[in-house]
Coordinates of C-alpha atoms and ligand atoms in Angstrom, one line a residue:
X1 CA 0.0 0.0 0.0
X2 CA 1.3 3.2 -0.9
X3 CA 0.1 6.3 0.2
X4 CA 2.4 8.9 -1.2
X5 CA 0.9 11.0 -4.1
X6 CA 2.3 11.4 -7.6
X7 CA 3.9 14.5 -8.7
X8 CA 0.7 15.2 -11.0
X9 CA -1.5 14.4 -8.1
X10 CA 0.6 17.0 -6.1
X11 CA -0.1 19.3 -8.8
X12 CA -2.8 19.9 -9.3
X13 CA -4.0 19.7 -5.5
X14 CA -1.8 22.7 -5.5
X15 CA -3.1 24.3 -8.2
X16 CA -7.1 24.0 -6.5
X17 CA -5.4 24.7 -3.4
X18 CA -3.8 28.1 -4.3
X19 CA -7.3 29.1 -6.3
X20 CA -9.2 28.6 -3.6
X21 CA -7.6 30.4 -0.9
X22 CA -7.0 33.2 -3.7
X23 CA -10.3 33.3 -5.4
X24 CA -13.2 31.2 -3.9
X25 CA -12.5 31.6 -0.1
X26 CA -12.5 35.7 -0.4
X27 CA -15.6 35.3 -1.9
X28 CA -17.8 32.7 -0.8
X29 CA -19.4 34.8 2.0
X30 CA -20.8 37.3 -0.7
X31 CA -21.7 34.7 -3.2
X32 CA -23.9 32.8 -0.4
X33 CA -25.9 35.9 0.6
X34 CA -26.6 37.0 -2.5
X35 CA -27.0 33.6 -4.1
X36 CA -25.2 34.7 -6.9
X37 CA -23.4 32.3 -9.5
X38 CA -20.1 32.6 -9.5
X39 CA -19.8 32.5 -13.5
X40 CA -16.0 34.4 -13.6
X41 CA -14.2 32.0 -10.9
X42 CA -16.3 28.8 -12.9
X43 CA -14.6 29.7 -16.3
X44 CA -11.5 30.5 -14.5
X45 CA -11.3 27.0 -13.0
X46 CA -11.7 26.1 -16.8
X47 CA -8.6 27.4 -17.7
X48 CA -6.7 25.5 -14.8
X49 CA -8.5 22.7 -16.0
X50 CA -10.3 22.0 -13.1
X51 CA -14.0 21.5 -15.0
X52 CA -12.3 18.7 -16.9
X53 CA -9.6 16.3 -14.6
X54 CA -10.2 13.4 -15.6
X55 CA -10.9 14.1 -19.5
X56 CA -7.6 13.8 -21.2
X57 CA -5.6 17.0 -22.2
X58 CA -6.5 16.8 -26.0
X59 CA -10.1 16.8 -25.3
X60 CA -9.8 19.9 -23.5
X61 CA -9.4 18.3 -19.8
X62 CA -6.4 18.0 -17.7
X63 CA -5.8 14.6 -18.4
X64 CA -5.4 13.6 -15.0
X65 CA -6.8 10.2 -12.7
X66 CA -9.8 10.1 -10.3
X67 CA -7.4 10.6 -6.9
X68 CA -6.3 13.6 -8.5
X69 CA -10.3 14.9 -8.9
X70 CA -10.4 14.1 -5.4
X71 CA -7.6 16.2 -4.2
X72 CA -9.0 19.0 -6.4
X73 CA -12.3 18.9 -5.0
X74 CA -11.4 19.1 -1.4
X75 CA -9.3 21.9 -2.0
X76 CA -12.0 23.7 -4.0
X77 CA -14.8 22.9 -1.0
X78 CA -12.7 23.8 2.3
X79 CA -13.2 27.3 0.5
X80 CA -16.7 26.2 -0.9
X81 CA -18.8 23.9 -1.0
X82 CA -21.4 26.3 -3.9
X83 CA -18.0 26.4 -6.6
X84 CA -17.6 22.8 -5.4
X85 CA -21.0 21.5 -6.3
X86 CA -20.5 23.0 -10.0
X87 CA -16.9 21.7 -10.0
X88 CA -18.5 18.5 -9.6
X89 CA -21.5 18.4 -11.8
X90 CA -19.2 19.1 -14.6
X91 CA -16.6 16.7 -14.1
X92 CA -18.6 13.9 -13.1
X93 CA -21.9 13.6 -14.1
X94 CA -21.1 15.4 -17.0
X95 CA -17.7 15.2 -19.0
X96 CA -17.3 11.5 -17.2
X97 CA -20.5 10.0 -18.4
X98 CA -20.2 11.6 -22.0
X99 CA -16.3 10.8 -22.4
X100 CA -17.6 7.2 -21.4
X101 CA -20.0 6.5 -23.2
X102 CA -20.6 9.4 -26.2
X103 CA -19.4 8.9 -29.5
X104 CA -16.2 10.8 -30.8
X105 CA -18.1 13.6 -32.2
X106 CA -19.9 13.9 -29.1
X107 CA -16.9 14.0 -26.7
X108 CA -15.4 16.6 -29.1
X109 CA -18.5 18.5 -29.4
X110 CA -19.7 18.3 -26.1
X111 CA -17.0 17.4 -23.7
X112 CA -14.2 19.8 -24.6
X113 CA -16.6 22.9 -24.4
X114 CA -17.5 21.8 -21.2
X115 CA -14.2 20.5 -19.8
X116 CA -12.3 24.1 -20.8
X117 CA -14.8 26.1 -18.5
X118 CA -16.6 27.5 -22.0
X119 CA -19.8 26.2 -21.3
X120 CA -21.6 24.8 -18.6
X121 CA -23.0 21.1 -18.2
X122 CA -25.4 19.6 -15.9
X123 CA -27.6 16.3 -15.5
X124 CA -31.5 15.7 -15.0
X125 CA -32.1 12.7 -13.9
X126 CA -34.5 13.6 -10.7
X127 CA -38.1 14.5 -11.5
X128 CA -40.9 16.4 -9.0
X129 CA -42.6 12.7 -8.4
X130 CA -39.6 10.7 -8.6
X131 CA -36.3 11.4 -6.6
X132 CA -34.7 8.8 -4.7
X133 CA -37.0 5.9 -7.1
X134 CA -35.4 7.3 -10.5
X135 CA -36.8 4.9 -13.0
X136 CA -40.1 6.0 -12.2
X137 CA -39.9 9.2 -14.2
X138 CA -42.8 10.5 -16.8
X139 CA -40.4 12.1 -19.3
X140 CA -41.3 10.7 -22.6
X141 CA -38.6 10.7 -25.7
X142 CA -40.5 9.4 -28.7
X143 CA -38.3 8.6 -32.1
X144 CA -39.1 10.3 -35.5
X145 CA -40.7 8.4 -38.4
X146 CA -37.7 8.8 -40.6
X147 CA -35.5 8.2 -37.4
X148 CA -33.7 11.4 -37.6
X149 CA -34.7 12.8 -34.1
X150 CA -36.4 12.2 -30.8
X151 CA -39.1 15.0 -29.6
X152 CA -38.7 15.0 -25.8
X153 CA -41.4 16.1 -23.6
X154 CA -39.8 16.2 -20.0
X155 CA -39.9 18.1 -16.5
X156 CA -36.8 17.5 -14.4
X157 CA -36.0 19.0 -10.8
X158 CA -33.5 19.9 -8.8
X159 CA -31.0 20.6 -11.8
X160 CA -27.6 21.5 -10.9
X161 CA -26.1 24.6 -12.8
X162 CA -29.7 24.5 -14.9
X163 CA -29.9 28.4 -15.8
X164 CA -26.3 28.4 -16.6
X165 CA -25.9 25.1 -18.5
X166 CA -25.9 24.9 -22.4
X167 CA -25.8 21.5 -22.3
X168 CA -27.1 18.7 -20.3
X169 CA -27.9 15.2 -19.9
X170 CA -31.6 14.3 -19.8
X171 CA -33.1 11.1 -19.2
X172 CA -36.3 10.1 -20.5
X173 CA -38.7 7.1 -21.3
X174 CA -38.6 5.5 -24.9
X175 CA -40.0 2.4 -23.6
X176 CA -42.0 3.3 -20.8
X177 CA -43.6 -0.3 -20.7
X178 CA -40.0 -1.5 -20.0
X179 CA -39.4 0.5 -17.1
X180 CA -36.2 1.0 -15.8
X181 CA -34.8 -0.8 -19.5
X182 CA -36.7 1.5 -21.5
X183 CA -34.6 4.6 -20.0
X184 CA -32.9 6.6 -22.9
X185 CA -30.3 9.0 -22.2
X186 CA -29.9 12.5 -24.4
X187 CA -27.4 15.2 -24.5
X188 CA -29.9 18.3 -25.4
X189 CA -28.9 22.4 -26.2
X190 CA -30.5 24.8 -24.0
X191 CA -30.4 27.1 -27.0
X192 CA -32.8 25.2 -29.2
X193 CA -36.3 25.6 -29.0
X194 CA -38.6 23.9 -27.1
X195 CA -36.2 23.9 -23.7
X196 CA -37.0 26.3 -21.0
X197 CA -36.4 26.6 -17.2
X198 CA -38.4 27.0 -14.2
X199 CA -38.4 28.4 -10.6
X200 CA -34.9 28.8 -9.3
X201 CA -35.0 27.2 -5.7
X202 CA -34.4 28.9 -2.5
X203 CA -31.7 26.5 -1.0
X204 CA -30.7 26.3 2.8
X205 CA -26.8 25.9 1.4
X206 CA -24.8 25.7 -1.3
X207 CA -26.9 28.6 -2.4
X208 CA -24.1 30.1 -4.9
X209 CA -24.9 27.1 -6.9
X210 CA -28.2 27.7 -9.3
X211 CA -30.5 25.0 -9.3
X212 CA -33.9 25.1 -11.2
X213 CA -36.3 23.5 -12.7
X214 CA -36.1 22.8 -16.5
X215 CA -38.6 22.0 -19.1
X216 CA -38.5 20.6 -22.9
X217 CA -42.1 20.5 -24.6
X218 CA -41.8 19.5 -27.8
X219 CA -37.9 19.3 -28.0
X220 CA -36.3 18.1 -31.2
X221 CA -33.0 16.1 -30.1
X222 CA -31.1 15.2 -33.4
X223 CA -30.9 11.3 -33.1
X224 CA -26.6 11.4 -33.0
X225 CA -27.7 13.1 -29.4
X226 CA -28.6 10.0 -28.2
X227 CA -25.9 8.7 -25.2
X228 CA -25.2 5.2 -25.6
X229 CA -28.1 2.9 -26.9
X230 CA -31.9 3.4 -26.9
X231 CA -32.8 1.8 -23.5
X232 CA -28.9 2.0 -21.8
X233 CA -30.0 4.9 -20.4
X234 CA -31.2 3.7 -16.5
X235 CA -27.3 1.4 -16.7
X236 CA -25.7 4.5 -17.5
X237 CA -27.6 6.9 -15.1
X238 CA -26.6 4.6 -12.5
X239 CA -22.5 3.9 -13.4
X240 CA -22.4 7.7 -13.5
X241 CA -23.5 8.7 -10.4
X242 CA -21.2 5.9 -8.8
X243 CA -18.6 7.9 -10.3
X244 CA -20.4 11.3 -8.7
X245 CA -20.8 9.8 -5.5
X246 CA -16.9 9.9 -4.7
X247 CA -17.4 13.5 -5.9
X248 CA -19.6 14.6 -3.0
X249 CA -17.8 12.0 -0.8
X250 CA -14.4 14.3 -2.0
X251 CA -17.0 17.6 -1.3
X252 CA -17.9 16.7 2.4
X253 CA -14.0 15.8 3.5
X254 CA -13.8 19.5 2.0
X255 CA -16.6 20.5 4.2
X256 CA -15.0 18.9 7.3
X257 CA -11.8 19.9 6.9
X258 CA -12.1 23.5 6.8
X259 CA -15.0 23.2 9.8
X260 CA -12.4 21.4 11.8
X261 CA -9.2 23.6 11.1
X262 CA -11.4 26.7 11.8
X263 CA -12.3 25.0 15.5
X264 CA -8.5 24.3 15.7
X265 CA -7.7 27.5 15.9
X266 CA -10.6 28.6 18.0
X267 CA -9.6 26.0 20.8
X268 CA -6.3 27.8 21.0
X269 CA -7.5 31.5 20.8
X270 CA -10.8 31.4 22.9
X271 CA -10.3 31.6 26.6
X272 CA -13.1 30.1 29.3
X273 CA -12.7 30.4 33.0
X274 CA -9.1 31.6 32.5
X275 CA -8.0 29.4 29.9
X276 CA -8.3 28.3 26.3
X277 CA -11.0 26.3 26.1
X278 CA -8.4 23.7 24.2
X279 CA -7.8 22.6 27.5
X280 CA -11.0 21.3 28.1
X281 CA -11.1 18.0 27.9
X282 CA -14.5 18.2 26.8
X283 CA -13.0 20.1 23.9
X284 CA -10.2 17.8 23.1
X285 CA -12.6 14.6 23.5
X286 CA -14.3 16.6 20.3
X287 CA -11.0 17.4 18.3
X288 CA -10.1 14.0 18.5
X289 CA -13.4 12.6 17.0
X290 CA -14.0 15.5 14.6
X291 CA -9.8 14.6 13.4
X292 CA -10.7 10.6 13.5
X293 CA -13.9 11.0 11.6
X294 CA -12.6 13.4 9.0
X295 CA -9.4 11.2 8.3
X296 CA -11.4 8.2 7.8
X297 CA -13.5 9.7 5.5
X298 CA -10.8 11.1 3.6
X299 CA -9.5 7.4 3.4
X300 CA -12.5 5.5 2.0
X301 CA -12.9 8.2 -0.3
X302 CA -9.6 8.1 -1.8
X303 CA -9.8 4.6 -1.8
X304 CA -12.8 5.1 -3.8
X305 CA -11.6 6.8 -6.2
X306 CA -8.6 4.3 -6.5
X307 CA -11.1 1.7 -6.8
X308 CA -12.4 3.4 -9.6
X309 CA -9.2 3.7 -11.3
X310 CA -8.6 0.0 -11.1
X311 CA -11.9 -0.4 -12.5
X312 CA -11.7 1.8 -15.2
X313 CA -9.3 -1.4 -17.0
X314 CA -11.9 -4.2 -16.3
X315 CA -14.6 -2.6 -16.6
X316 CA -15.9 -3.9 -13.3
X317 CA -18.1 -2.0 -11.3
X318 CA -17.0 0.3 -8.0
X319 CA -20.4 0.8 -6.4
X320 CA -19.6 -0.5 -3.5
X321 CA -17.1 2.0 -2.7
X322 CA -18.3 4.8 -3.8
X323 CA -21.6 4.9 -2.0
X324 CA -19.6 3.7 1.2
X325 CA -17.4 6.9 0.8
X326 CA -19.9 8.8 0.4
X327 CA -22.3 7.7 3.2
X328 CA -19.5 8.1 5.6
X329 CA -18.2 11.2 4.1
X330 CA -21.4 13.2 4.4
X331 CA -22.4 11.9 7.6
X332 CA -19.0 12.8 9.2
X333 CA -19.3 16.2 7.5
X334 CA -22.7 16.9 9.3
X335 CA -21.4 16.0 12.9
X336 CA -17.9 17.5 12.2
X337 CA -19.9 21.1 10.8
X338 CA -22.3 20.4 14.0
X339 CA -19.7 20.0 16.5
X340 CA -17.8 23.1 14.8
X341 CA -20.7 24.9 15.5
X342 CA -20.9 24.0 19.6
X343 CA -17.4 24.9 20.0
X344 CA -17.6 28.2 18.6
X345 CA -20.7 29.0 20.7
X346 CA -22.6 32.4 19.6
X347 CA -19.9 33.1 17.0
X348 CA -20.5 29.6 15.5
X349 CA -24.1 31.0 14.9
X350 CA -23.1 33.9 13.2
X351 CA -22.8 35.3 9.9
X352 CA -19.7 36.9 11.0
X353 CA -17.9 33.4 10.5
X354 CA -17.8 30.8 8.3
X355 CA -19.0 28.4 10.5
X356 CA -22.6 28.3 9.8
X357 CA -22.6 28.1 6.2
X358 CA -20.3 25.2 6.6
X359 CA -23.2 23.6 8.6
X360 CA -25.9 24.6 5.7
X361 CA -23.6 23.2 3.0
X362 CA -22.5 19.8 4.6
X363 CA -26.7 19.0 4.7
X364 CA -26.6 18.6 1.2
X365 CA -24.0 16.0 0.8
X366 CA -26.6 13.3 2.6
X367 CA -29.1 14.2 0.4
X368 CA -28.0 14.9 -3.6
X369 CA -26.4 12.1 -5.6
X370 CA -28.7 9.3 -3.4
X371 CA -29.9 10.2 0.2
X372 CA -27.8 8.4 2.6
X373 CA -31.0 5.6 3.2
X374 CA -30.3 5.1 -1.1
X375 CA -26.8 4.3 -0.1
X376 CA -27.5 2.4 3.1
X377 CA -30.2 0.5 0.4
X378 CA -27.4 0.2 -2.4
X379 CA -24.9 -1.1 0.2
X380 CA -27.2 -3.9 1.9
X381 CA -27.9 -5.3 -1.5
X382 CA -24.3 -5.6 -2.4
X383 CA -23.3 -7.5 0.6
X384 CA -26.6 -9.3 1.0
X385 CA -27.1 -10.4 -2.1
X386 CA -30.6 -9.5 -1.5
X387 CA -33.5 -7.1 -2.3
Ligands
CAA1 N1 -24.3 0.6 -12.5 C1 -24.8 0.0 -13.6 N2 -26.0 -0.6 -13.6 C2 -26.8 -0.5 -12.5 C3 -26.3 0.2 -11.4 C4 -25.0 0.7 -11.4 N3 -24.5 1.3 -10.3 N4 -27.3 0.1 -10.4 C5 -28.3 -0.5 -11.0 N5 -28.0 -0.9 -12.3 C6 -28.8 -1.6 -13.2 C7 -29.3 -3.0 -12.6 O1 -28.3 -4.0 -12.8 C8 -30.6 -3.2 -13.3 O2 -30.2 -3.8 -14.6 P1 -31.0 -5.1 -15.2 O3 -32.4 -4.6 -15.5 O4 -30.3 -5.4 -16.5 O5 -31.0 -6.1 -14.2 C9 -31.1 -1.8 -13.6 O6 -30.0 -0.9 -13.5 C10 -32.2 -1.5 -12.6 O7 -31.6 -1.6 -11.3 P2 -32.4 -1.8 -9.9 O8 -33.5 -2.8 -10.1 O9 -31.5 -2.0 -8.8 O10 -33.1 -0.3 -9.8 P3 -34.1 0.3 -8.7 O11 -35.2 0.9 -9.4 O12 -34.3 -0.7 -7.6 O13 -33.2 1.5 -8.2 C11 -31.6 2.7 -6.9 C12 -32.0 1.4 -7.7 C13 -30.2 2.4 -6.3 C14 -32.6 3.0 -5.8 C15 -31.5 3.9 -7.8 O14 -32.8 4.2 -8.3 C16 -30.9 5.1 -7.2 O15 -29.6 5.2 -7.1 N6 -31.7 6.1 -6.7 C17 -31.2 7.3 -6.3 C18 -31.1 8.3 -7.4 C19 -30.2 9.4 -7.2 O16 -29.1 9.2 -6.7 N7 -30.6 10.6 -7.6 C20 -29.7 11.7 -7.6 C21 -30.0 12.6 -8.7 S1 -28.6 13.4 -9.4 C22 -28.3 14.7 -8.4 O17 -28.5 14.7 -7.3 C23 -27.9 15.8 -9.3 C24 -27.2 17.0 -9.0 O18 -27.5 17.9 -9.7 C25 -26.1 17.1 -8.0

């Protein structure tokens, strides 16, 4: 076992690393009051290639592996968790799925504007009746006579980056009798006609990050939009958001860290009865299980993302680990932003600090990408062998 990181690795954890204490972390305050997108840092972030790790370097990306989109991703989300949430979006549930399984004119149509930072992507999967039981979705894709395009009628909620993105990844019915085998998956322009959004919604965190409804009534997708096969598109839904999941796992060790350096440092400044409160031992008995907890959630989520590397030769899925990283991940990012709250007291509770909106954001990351009762489900039916 080795746990020493490449020089690339090193890199570009650097590289997110210097941005975001340069450009996100001044910033992130602002950005959450005013819900604001932060479209000038996103493009930036382009440039570095941080939209794009994993997609190789002459398809616009940075050409780097999955422990490396890790690294990045907790840099980017001590600072926050809103430029974070984009971040991942584009890299995984986007560039990922479409370098994976889109043909080569739609990785070089689709991919490199996306993994530069010149567009936007995003992925509608979730619908207003269906969230955590996916297939169940009433969008409807229904093929041309001549075969030359689909015309999609579809609502889809909770969408990610959805008034920014000119492309995204909609999934919709061909089959409907077939349920979760009659899934299609499309790669549609928010240009054309017939594609609108909705209501923007109010969020409790991450609220730098738009997220909208978004509607296509009547939508012509050209048929060489199609992702994959006719009815792949429930398989490929599915293997993409294993690969997202070690994305928000990577987003709450991000979370947690920054919560638990910023108590560090308030255990050593903040004096109680004559005394830092560090030397509480109520305190320390805190440090130590904040420290433990964030550690080994950084661990299973690197090994995740190692897992996935391996897999990436056999072709064999990494499930497994990826909604174990992220199940542990979020959770220890709740209690670690909770905890960071208590031993800051008042100032904990106050805008003044970044404390609180580490609290909102961490929420998230048991909820989006599969609640942690989907991964609890998806990890009793691995090992079980049951349903
Ligand atoms: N990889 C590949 N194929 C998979 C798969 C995977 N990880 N998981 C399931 N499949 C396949 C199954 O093998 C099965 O194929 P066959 O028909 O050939 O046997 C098919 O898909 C159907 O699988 P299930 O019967 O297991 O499906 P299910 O209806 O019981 O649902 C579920 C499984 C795990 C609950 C799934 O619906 C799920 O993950 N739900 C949560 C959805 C989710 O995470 N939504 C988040 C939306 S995205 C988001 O949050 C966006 C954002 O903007 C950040």
């Amino acid at each position: 076992m080795n746990f020493n990181l490449t020089e690339e690795q090193q890199m570009i954890q650097a590289a997110a690393r210097n941005f975001a204490r340069e450009r996100i972390a001044p910033v992130a305050a602002d950005f959450d009051q005013s819900g604001e997108f932060p479209l000038d840092n996103i493009r930036a972030m382009g440039e570095l290639g941080l939209m794009g790790i994993e997609v190789p370097e002459e398809y616009g990306g940075a050409g780097l592996d999955t422990i490396g989109y890790v690294l990045a991703m907790i840099e980017v989300c001590a600072a926050d968790a809103a430029h974070g949430t984009i971040m991942s979006v584009n890299n995984s549930l986007f560039c990922n799925g479409i370098f994976k399984h889109g043909s080569e004119e739609q990785r070089e149509r689709f991919v490199r504007a996306v993994a530069s930072g010149a567009e936007i992507g995003a992925y509608a999967l979730t619908e207003p009746q269906s969230g955590s039981d996916a297939s169940n979705m009433k969008s409807r894709a229904i093929r041309s006579a001549d075969g030359s395009h689909y015309v999609i009628n579809a609502r889809k909620s909770w969408i990610t980056s959805g008034p920014y993105a000119r492309y995204i990844v909609v999934f919709a019915m061909t089959d409907p009798e077939a349920g979760a085998r009659g899934v299609s998956a499309f790669i549609i322009d928010t240009e054309k006609p017939g594609f609108s959004c909705g209501k923007t919604e109010p969020k409790l965190g991450i609220r730098a990050s738009a997220t909208c409804e978004i509607e296509l009534a009547d939508y012509e997708c050209p048929a060489d939009c199609l992702l994959g096969s006719e009815g792949e598109g429930f398989k490929i839904a599915m293997g993409v958001l294993d690969a997202g999941r070690i994305g928000i796992a990577a987003q709450a060790v991000g979370i947690a860290q920054a919560a638990y350096e910023a108590s560090v440092v308030w255990t050593r400044e903040r004096k109680a009865f004559g005394r830092e409160i560090g030397r509480f031992q109520m305190i320390q008995s805190k440090i130590a299980d904040m420290k433990s907890r964030l550690e080994a959630a950084r661990l299973l989520t690197l090994h995740a993302a190692w897992s996935k590397q391996q897999a990436q030769a056999s072709g064999a899925r990494f499930t497994l680990d990826g909604s174990m990283a992220k199940l542990v991940a979020s959770e220890a990012a709740m209690w670690i932003a909770h905890q960071a709250v208590q031993i800051h007291g008042g100032m904990g509770y106050s805008k003044e600090l970044p404390i609180e909106r580490y609290f909102r954001d961490a929420k998230i990351t048991e909820i989006y990408e599969g609640t942690s009762e989907i991964q609890r489900m998806v990890i009793g039916r691995l090992e079980t062998g049951l349903r």
